[in-house]
């Protein structure tokens, strides 16, 4: 039951809340090892490492201890070294240690043991994620092809992959390229279903729909423990506010939860004020992550948030 709850929260809830569940699950296993549960045990540690991505207050010393525990479990049970090295390159990328990231990625490609998951679509996604994080778009497209052409899929794909390509286009390319990926992603989403990259794209292309998705995003994400998710919400929301303010000085009508700090009883919001609030929140989270990581990874994401408007200004 704990394992099922852990997986449900990871993929369909607030991932930042699973740390107590993982701690309890792994402690039970270590005190009472069950051979058939080794996969669940190693996978639980794999998910535990991702808490470092959710919580900037978790210190690097604790992460190092968690990674040593993870590596010990992998080699003790001869299970899951591919996923272990996936976590290694993800950590190195966020610390902007690019040589370490490449070294770990190469080991990810050549595992010695069976993995905790045999999902081919998720493996494709991991390759795409690495190539986009390291700005190798051509290689990302090549790695993505089996998922993009429908040869392999899973519960998470192609949605995550399309999100990554859309976000890359928003950060580094053109609105035309972003629109290509947005059109592929839109059918994967329910009406007004929140998606951070899609919300950023809507900010430039369809303000009315952006406002509706912003409502969904705040209702779903605001107040979560997962600060990485809150960062992406605040960054996208900031773009919506900026683009709305370019078109209108009138307040925007938004239905927001009473728990939102700037909640207004009349449901009317000054978008310039709201934009400043979201920018400040995103900046605060970025600084917390980057200070802990010793990098500028999140600040770079924040700097690139308004990339499309910046290139518009450069076009004569």
Tab-separated table of C-alpha atoms in Angstrom:
chain	number	residue	atom	x	y	z
A	1	UNK	CA	0.000	0.000	0.000
A	2	UNK	CA	2.823	2.436	0.843
A	3	UNK	CA	4.484	1.652	-2.473
A	4	UNK	CA	1.250	2.304	-4.389
A	5	UNK	CA	0.710	5.627	-2.574
A	6	UNK	CA	4.312	6.666	-3.265
A	7	UNK	CA	3.901	6.049	-7.006
A	8	UNK	CA	0.472	7.724	-7.135
A	9	UNK	CA	1.792	10.913	-5.500
A	10	UNK	CA	4.878	10.927	-7.727
A	11	UNK	CA	2.991	10.837	-11.004
A	12	UNK	CA	-0.434	12.262	-10.118
A	13	UNK	CA	-0.054	14.391	-6.994
A	14	UNK	CA	2.366	16.538	-5.001
A	15	UNK	CA	5.672	14.688	-5.374
A	16	UNK	CA	7.163	16.815	-2.630
A	17	UNK	CA	5.063	14.997	-0.003
A	18	UNK	CA	6.403	11.481	-0.563
A	19	UNK	CA	9.596	11.748	1.519
A	20	UNK	CA	7.969	10.542	4.784
A	21	UNK	CA	6.409	7.606	2.907
A	22	UNK	CA	9.734	6.633	1.334
A	23	UNK	CA	11.506	6.889	4.684
A	24	UNK	CA	8.967	4.563	6.297
A	25	UNK	CA	8.965	2.130	3.362
A	26	UNK	CA	12.758	1.798	3.153
A	27	UNK	CA	13.132	1.504	6.945
A	28	UNK	CA	10.629	-1.362	7.016
A	29	UNK	CA	12.480	-3.144	4.223
A	30	UNK	CA	15.899	-2.693	5.809
A	31	UNK	CA	14.614	-4.075	9.116
A	32	UNK	CA	12.724	-6.951	7.473
A	33	UNK	CA	14.208	-7.675	4.020
A	34	UNK	CA	11.950	-9.519	1.590
A	35	UNK	CA	13.581	-10.821	-1.571
A	36	UNK	CA	10.528	-10.177	-3.743
A	37	UNK	CA	10.412	-6.536	-2.570
A	38	UNK	CA	13.955	-5.617	-3.640
A	39	UNK	CA	12.700	-3.846	-6.761
A	40	UNK	CA	10.277	-1.706	-4.728
A	41	UNK	CA	13.059	-0.895	-2.277
A	42	UNK	CA	15.546	0.257	-4.941
A	43	UNK	CA	12.827	2.167	-6.800
A	44	UNK	CA	11.811	3.924	-3.568
A	45	UNK	CA	15.375	5.195	-3.129
A	46	UNK	CA	15.346	6.299	-6.795
A	47	UNK	CA	12.237	8.391	-6.092
A	48	UNK	CA	13.731	9.640	-2.852
A	49	UNK	CA	16.632	11.225	-4.742
A	50	UNK	CA	14.140	13.345	-6.672
A	51	UNK	CA	13.128	15.038	-3.415
A	52	UNK	CA	16.356	17.013	-3.826
A	53	UNK	CA	14.779	18.500	-6.976
A	54	UNK	CA	11.583	19.335	-5.064
A	55	UNK	CA	13.049	20.830	-1.876
A	56	UNK	CA	15.836	23.450	-1.973
A	57	UNK	CA	16.150	23.214	1.822
A	58	UNK	CA	17.550	19.662	1.580
A	59	UNK	CA	21.348	20.092	1.928
A	60	UNK	CA	23.903	18.644	-0.478
A	61	UNK	CA	25.385	16.601	2.361
A	62	UNK	CA	22.070	14.805	2.726
A	63	UNK	CA	21.889	14.239	-1.027
A	64	UNK	CA	25.393	12.736	-1.001
A	65	UNK	CA	24.326	10.357	1.752
A	66	UNK	CA	21.204	9.401	-0.162
A	67	UNK	CA	23.216	8.738	-3.322
A	68	UNK	CA	25.679	6.513	-1.424
A	69	UNK	CA	22.736	4.570	-0.021
A	70	UNK	CA	21.277	4.294	-3.506
A	71	UNK	CA	24.532	3.063	-5.069
A	72	UNK	CA	24.981	0.497	-2.293
A	73	UNK	CA	21.478	-0.877	-2.920
A	74	UNK	CA	22.042	-1.018	-6.692
A	75	UNK	CA	25.211	-3.059	-6.392
A	76	UNK	CA	23.973	-5.194	-3.510
A	77	UNK	CA	20.890	-6.313	-5.426
A	78	UNK	CA	22.400	-6.037	-8.936
A	79	UNK	CA	19.431	-3.926	-9.916
A	80	UNK	CA	18.802	-0.471	-11.360
A	81	UNK	CA	22.203	0.999	-12.264
A	82	UNK	CA	20.659	2.665	-15.340
A	83	UNK	CA	18.261	4.631	-13.141
A	84	UNK	CA	21.065	5.390	-10.692
A	85	UNK	CA	23.187	7.003	-13.403
A	86	UNK	CA	20.124	8.839	-14.694
A	87	UNK	CA	19.863	10.482	-11.288
A	88	UNK	CA	23.605	11.210	-11.401
A	89	UNK	CA	23.410	13.158	-14.644
A	90	UNK	CA	20.254	14.977	-13.534
A	91	UNK	CA	22.062	16.174	-10.413
A	92	UNK	CA	25.159	17.170	-12.387
A	93	UNK	CA	23.056	19.178	-14.874
A	94	UNK	CA	21.432	21.189	-12.092
A	95	UNK	CA	24.856	21.870	-10.667
A	96	UNK	CA	26.085	22.753	-14.185
A	97	UNK	CA	28.856	20.154	-13.954
A	98	UNK	CA	28.679	19.230	-17.606
A	99	UNK	CA	31.603	16.776	-17.789
A	100	UNK	CA	30.199	14.782	-14.871
A	101	UNK	CA	26.782	14.848	-16.543
A	102	UNK	CA	28.191	13.410	-19.771
A	103	UNK	CA	30.134	10.727	-17.899
A	104	UNK	CA	27.018	9.639	-16.011
A	105	UNK	CA	24.919	9.726	-19.186
A	106	UNK	CA	27.315	7.349	-20.943
A	107	UNK	CA	27.032	4.914	-18.008
A	108	UNK	CA	23.249	5.305	-18.170
A	109	UNK	CA	23.409	4.098	-21.780
A	110	UNK	CA	25.378	0.946	-20.881
A	111	UNK	CA	23.841	-0.584	-17.731
A	112	UNK	CA	25.223	-3.773	-16.163
A	113	UNK	CA	22.060	-4.874	-14.349
A	114	UNK	CA	18.309	-5.128	-15.033
A	115	UNK	CA	16.458	-1.901	-14.292
A	116	UNK	CA	13.602	-1.209	-11.899
A	117	UNK	CA	11.535	-0.243	-14.945
A	118	UNK	CA	11.628	-1.696	-18.448
A	119	UNK	CA	9.612	1.111	-20.070
A	120	UNK	CA	11.145	1.861	-23.485
A	121	UNK	CA	9.201	5.128	-23.807
A	122	UNK	CA	10.567	6.399	-20.489
A	123	UNK	CA	14.105	5.513	-21.602
A	124	UNK	CA	13.536	7.555	-24.778
A	125	UNK	CA	12.301	10.442	-22.651
A	126	UNK	CA	15.413	10.324	-20.465
A	127	UNK	CA	17.618	10.569	-23.552
A	128	UNK	CA	15.589	13.497	-24.906
A	129	UNK	CA	15.677	15.234	-21.537
A	130	UNK	CA	19.458	14.931	-21.368
A	131	UNK	CA	20.006	16.208	-24.901
A	132	UNK	CA	17.711	19.211	-24.409
A	133	UNK	CA	19.284	20.050	-21.046
A	134	UNK	CA	22.662	20.063	-22.802
A	135	UNK	CA	21.264	21.970	-25.817
A	136	UNK	CA	21.695	19.155	-28.355
A	137	UNK	CA	18.375	19.594	-30.155
A	138	UNK	CA	19.205	17.432	-33.217
A	139	UNK	CA	20.137	14.468	-31.022
A	140	UNK	CA	17.001	15.012	-28.943
A	141	UNK	CA	14.825	14.822	-32.046
A	142	UNK	CA	16.541	11.625	-33.140
A	143	UNK	CA	16.103	10.025	-29.707
A	144	UNK	CA	12.450	11.094	-29.597
A	145	UNK	CA	11.444	9.579	-32.915
A	146	UNK	CA	10.086	6.219	-31.648
A	147	UNK	CA	7.731	8.074	-29.311
A	148	UNK	CA	6.841	10.882	-31.719
A	149	UNK	CA	5.915	8.442	-34.478
A	150	UNK	CA	3.794	6.372	-32.086
A	151	UNK	CA	5.960	3.230	-32.166
A	152	UNK	CA	6.220	3.240	-28.351
A	153	UNK	CA	4.165	5.075	-25.735
A	154	UNK	CA	3.326	4.837	-22.049
A	155	UNK	CA	1.204	6.638	-19.464
A	156	UNK	CA	3.727	9.497	-19.261
A	157	UNK	CA	4.680	9.715	-22.933
A	158	UNK	CA	4.532	11.560	-25.236
A	159	UNK	CA	3.270	14.286	-22.855
A	160	UNK	CA	6.508	14.798	-20.906
A	161	UNK	CA	8.572	14.733	-24.070
A	162	UNK	CA	6.359	17.298	-25.814
A	163	UNK	CA	6.528	19.478	-22.691
A	164	UNK	CA	10.341	19.431	-22.869
A	165	UNK	CA	10.439	20.299	-26.572
A	166	UNK	CA	7.917	23.109	-26.061
A	167	UNK	CA	9.845	24.507	-23.136
A	168	UNK	CA	13.097	24.366	-25.125
A	169	UNK	CA	11.466	26.278	-27.994
A	170	UNK	CA	10.119	28.897	-25.573
A	171	UNK	CA	13.550	29.300	-23.967
A	172	UNK	CA	15.770	29.329	-27.055
A	173	UNK	CA	13.857	29.317	-30.349
A	174	UNK	CA	10.905	31.079	-31.991
A	175	UNK	CA	7.168	31.326	-31.468
A	176	UNK	CA	6.702	29.429	-34.723
A	177	UNK	CA	8.736	26.500	-33.407
A	178	UNK	CA	6.995	26.686	-30.028
A	179	UNK	CA	3.615	26.618	-31.777
A	180	UNK	CA	4.582	23.393	-33.558
A	181	UNK	CA	5.174	21.654	-30.230
A	182	UNK	CA	2.193	23.299	-28.544
A	183	UNK	CA	-0.110	21.941	-31.256
A	184	UNK	CA	1.220	18.434	-30.599
A	185	UNK	CA	0.864	18.803	-26.828
A	186	UNK	CA	-2.638	20.319	-26.740
A	187	UNK	CA	-4.508	17.090	-27.627
A	188	UNK	CA	-2.764	15.411	-24.660
A	189	UNK	CA	-4.391	17.856	-22.225
A	190	UNK	CA	-7.960	18.100	-21.006
A	191	UNK	CA	-9.750	21.455	-21.377
A	192	UNK	CA	-7.876	24.084	-19.320
A	193	UNK	CA	-5.700	21.329	-17.786
A	194	UNK	CA	-2.618	23.001	-16.347
A	195	UNK	CA	0.757	22.549	-18.014
A	196	UNK	CA	3.541	25.056	-17.295
A	197	UNK	CA	5.024	25.108	-20.806
A	198	UNK	CA	1.604	25.324	-22.435
A	199	UNK	CA	0.675	28.194	-20.127
A	200	UNK	CA	3.776	30.109	-21.223
A	201	UNK	CA	2.894	29.504	-24.878
A	202	UNK	CA	-0.720	30.598	-24.361
A	203	UNK	CA	0.537	33.820	-22.777
A	204	UNK	CA	1.879	34.846	-26.203
A	205	UNK	CA	-0.864	33.343	-28.358
A	206	UNK	CA	-4.222	33.170	-26.554
A	207	UNK	CA	-4.650	35.327	-23.457
A	208	UNK	CA	-8.268	34.274	-22.682
A	209	UNK	CA	-7.259	30.601	-22.604
A	210	UNK	CA	-4.101	31.498	-20.697
A	211	UNK	CA	-6.222	33.059	-17.949
A	212	UNK	CA	-8.361	29.936	-17.639
A	213	UNK	CA	-5.295	27.683	-17.463
A	214	UNK	CA	-3.710	30.060	-14.953
A	215	UNK	CA	-6.730	29.511	-12.702
A	216	UNK	CA	-6.267	25.744	-13.012
A	217	UNK	CA	-2.549	25.994	-12.345
A	218	UNK	CA	-2.897	28.079	-9.193
A	219	UNK	CA	-5.630	25.770	-7.878
A	220	UNK	CA	-3.479	22.701	-8.537
A	221	UNK	CA	0.069	23.810	-7.738
A	222	UNK	CA	-0.014	26.743	-5.334
A	223	UNK	CA	0.764	25.525	-1.830
A	224	UNK	CA	2.444	22.296	-2.941
A	225	UNK	CA	5.594	21.146	-1.185
A	226	UNK	CA	7.246	20.621	-4.573
A	227	UNK	CA	9.057	23.928	-5.046
A	228	UNK	CA	10.280	22.989	-8.519
A	229	UNK	CA	6.639	22.766	-9.632
A	230	UNK	CA	5.832	26.073	-7.909
A	231	UNK	CA	8.800	27.698	-9.653
A	232	UNK	CA	7.529	26.659	-13.091
A	233	UNK	CA	4.004	27.841	-12.228
A	234	UNK	CA	5.259	31.245	-11.055
A	235	UNK	CA	7.486	31.663	-14.118
A	236	UNK	CA	4.624	30.871	-16.519
A	237	UNK	CA	2.161	32.989	-14.532
A	238	UNK	CA	4.560	35.935	-14.679
A	239	UNK	CA	4.569	35.662	-18.488
A	240	UNK	CA	0.761	35.625	-18.587
A	241	UNK	CA	0.657	38.790	-16.490
A	242	UNK	CA	3.253	40.537	-18.647
A	243	UNK	CA	1.487	39.718	-21.900
A	244	UNK	CA	-1.945	40.615	-20.532
A	245	UNK	CA	-0.637	43.989	-19.324
A	246	UNK	CA	0.687	44.719	-22.824
A	247	UNK	CA	-2.849	44.354	-24.183
A	248	UNK	CA	-4.962	45.870	-21.416
A	249	UNK	CA	-4.714	48.057	-18.322
A	250	UNK	CA	-8.001	46.662	-16.991
A	251	UNK	CA	-8.069	44.167	-14.110
A	252	UNK	CA	-8.446	40.520	-15.120
A	253	UNK	CA	-11.309	38.396	-13.831
A	254	UNK	CA	-9.853	35.262	-12.226
A	255	UNK	CA	-11.403	32.624	-9.993
A	256	UNK	CA	-8.658	31.809	-7.496
A	257	UNK	CA	-8.699	29.825	-4.234
A	258	UNK	CA	-9.003	31.777	-0.988
A	259	UNK	CA	-5.673	30.280	0.103
A	260	UNK	CA	-3.883	32.285	-2.599
A	261	UNK	CA	-2.000	35.169	-0.899
A	262	UNK	CA	-3.406	37.907	-3.192
A	263	UNK	CA	-6.958	36.543	-3.275
A	264	UNK	CA	-9.599	39.180	-4.048
A	265	UNK	CA	-13.223	38.768	-3.040
A	266	UNK	CA	-14.404	40.504	-6.228
A	267	UNK	CA	-12.222	38.186	-8.372
A	268	UNK	CA	-10.604	41.157	-10.144
A	269	UNK	CA	-6.808	41.295	-10.249
A	270	UNK	CA	-4.399	44.035	-11.290
A	271	UNK	CA	-2.141	42.031	-13.561
A	272	UNK	CA	0.911	44.232	-13.122
A	273	UNK	CA	0.733	43.653	-9.355
A	274	UNK	CA	0.127	39.947	-9.876
A	275	UNK	CA	3.057	39.779	-12.283
A	276	UNK	CA	5.443	41.359	-9.770
A	277	UNK	CA	4.266	38.861	-7.152
A	278	UNK	CA	4.894	35.841	-9.384
A	279	UNK	CA	8.268	37.163	-10.537
A	280	UNK	CA	9.374	37.674	-6.933
A	281	UNK	CA	8.212	34.182	-5.945
A	282	UNK	CA	10.035	32.579	-8.885
A	283	UNK	CA	13.163	34.608	-8.099
A	284	UNK	CA	13.062	33.533	-4.453
A	285	UNK	CA	12.801	29.839	-5.358
A	286	UNK	CA	15.485	30.118	-8.059
A	287	UNK	CA	17.882	31.734	-5.602
A	288	UNK	CA	17.205	29.035	-2.995
A	289	UNK	CA	17.900	26.196	-5.434
A	290	UNK	CA	20.944	27.834	-7.044
A	291	UNK	CA	22.506	28.806	-3.724
A	292	UNK	CA	22.193	25.240	-2.527
A	293	UNK	CA	23.451	23.795	-5.835
A	294	UNK	CA	26.277	26.284	-6.381
A	295	UNK	CA	25.060	27.064	-9.913
A	296	UNK	CA	22.891	29.415	-11.993
A	297	UNK	CA	20.618	26.711	-13.421
A	298	UNK	CA	17.303	28.136	-12.199
A	299	UNK	CA	18.314	31.745	-12.721
A	300	UNK	CA	19.060	30.920	-16.356
A	301	UNK	CA	15.573	29.462	-16.703
A	302	UNK	CA	14.127	32.630	-15.221
A	303	UNK	CA	16.243	34.817	-17.501
A	304	UNK	CA	14.971	32.863	-20.526
A	305	UNK	CA	11.327	33.007	-19.477
A	306	UNK	CA	10.559	36.038	-21.661
A	307	UNK	CA	12.771	34.912	-24.556
A	308	UNK	CA	10.010	35.151	-27.181
A	309	UNK	CA	9.300	38.788	-26.389
A	310	UNK	CA	13.024	39.571	-26.402
A	311	UNK	CA	13.501	38.164	-29.905
A	312	UNK	CA	10.400	40.028	-31.096
A	313	UNK	CA	12.112	43.272	-30.121
A	314	UNK	CA	15.166	42.325	-32.188
A	315	UNK	CA	13.115	41.607	-35.349
A	316	UNK	CA	12.969	44.834	-37.442
